[in-house]
Short mmCIF file of C-alpha atoms in Angstrom, two decimals:
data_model
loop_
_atom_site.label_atom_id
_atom_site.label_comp_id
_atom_site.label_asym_id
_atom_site.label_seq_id
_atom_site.Cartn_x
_atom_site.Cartn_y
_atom_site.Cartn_z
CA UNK K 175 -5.26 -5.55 -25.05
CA UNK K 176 -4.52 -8.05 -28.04
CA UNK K 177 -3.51 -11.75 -26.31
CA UNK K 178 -0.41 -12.67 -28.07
CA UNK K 179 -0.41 -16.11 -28.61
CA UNK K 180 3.39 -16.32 -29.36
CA UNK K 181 3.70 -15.74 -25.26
CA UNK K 182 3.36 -18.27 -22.94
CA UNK K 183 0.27 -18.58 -20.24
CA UNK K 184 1.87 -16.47 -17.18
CA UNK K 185 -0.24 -18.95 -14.99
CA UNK K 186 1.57 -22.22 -16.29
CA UNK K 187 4.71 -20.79 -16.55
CA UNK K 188 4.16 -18.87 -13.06
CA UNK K 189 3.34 -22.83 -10.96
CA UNK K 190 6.35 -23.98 -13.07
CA UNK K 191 8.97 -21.31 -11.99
CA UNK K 192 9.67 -20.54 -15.60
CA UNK K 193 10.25 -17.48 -17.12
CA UNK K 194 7.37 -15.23 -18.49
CA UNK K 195 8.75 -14.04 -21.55
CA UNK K 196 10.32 -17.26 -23.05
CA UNK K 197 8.93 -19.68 -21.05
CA UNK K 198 12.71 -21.87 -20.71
CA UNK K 199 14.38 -20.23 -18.07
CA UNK K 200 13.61 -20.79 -14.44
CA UNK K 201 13.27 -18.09 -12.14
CA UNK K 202 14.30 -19.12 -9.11
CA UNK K 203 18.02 -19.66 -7.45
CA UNK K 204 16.85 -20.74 -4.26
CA UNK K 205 13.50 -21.75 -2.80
CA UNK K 206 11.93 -18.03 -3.11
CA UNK K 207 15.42 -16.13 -4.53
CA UNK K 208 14.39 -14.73 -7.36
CA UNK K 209 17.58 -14.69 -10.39
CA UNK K 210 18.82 -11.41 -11.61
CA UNK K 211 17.96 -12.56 -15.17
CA UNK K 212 16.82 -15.50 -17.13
CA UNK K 213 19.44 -17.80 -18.39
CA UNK K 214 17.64 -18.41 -21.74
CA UNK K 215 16.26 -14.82 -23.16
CA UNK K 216 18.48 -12.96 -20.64
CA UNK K 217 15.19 -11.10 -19.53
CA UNK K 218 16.24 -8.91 -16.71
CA UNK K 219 14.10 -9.77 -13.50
CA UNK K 220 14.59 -6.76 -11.49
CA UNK K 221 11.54 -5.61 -12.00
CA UNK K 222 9.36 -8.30 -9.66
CA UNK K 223 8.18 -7.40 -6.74
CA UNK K 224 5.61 -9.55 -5.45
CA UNK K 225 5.85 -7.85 -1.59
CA UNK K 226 3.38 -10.19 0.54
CA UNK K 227 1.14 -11.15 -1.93
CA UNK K 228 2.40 -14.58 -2.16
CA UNK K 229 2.03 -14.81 1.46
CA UNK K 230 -1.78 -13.74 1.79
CA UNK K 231 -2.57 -15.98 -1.09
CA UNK K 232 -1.49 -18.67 0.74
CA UNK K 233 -2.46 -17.68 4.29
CA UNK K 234 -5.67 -17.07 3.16
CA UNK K 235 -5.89 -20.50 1.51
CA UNK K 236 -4.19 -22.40 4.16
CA UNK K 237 -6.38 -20.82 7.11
CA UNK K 238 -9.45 -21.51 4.92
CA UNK K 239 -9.00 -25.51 4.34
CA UNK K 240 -7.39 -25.82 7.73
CA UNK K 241 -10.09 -24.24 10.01
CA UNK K 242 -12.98 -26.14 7.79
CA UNK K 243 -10.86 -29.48 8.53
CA UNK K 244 -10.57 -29.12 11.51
CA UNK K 245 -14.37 -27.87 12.03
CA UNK K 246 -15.38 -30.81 10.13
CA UNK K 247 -12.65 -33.55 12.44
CA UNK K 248 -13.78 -31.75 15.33
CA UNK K 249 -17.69 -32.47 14.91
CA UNK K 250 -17.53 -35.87 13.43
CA UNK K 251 -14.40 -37.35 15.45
CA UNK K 252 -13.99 -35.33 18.66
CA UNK K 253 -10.56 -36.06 18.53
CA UNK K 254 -7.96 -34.88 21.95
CA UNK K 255 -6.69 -31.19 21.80
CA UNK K 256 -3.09 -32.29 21.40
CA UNK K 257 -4.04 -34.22 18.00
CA UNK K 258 -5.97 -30.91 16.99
CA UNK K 259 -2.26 -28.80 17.51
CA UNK K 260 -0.51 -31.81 15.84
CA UNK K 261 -2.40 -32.48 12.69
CA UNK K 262 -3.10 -28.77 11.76
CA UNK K 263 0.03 -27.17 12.52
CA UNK K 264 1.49 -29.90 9.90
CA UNK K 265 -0.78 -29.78 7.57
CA UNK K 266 -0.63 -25.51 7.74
CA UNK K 267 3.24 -26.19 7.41
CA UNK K 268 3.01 -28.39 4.93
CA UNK K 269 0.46 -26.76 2.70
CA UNK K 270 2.40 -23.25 3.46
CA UNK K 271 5.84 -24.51 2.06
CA UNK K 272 3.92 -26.51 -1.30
CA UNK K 273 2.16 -23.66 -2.05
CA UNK K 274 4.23 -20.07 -1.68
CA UNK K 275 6.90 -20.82 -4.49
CA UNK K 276 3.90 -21.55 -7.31
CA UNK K 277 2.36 -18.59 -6.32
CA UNK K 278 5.19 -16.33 -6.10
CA UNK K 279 5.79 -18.06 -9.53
CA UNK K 280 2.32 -16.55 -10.72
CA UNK K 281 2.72 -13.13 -9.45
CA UNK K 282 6.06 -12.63 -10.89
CA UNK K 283 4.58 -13.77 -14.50
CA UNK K 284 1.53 -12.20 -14.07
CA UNK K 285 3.61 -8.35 -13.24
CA UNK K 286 5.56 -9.34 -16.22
CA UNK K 287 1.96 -10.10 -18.55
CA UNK K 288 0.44 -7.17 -17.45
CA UNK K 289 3.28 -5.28 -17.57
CA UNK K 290 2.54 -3.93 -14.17
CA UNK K 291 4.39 -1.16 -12.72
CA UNK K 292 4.57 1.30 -9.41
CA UNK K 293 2.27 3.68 -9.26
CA UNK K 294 3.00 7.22 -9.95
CA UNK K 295 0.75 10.42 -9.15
CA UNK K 296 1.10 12.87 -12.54
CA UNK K 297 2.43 16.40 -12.07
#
């Protein structure tokens, strides 16, 4: 596949909320609502479906940098049980909420880049 170099990077675009074709238009309505179209190129959106992808990316990231903090406060600190729940349910909250829109963002651009579709069996 030839890279076009007219199109933007689905990655930028995709942490910026932008649009994948043009690279203008924002994506989002909401926090995660997705727009029927893009206001700029009028690029119908329909067609993302990003499911619970965002939301294993960022499980799987959160859990990861959570459970080695709190490994790592745990051994060097020994801090109280009730400053364990505190700390790491905000920062899991926290990093949750930061992180889903960007990603969504990414999957979005990169379904639109790779011009993914839904699998079909051939008759």
């Amino acid at each position: 596949m030839a890279h076009d170099p007219s199109t933007p990077s689905p990655i930028s675009t995709g942490l910026k909320g932008l649009c994948p074709r043009c690279g203008k238009g924002h994506v989002f309505k909401g926090f995660l609502t997705v727009q029927p179209k893009c206001e700029v190129c009028g690029l119908d959106l329909a067609f993302t479906d990003t499911g619970d992808g965002p939301a294993f990316f960022v499980m799987s990231f959160v859990g990861i940098v959570v459970v080695a903090l709190a490994l790592w406060a745990e051994f060097t600190y020994e801090p109280p049980i009730w400053l364990h729940l505190v700390m790491w349910t905000a920062l899991s909250i926290v990093l949750s909420l930061l992180l889903v829109r960007p990603l969504k963002g990414v999957l979005m651009n990169l379904q639109y880049h790779h011009k993914a579709e839904e699998g079909r069996f051939e008759k």
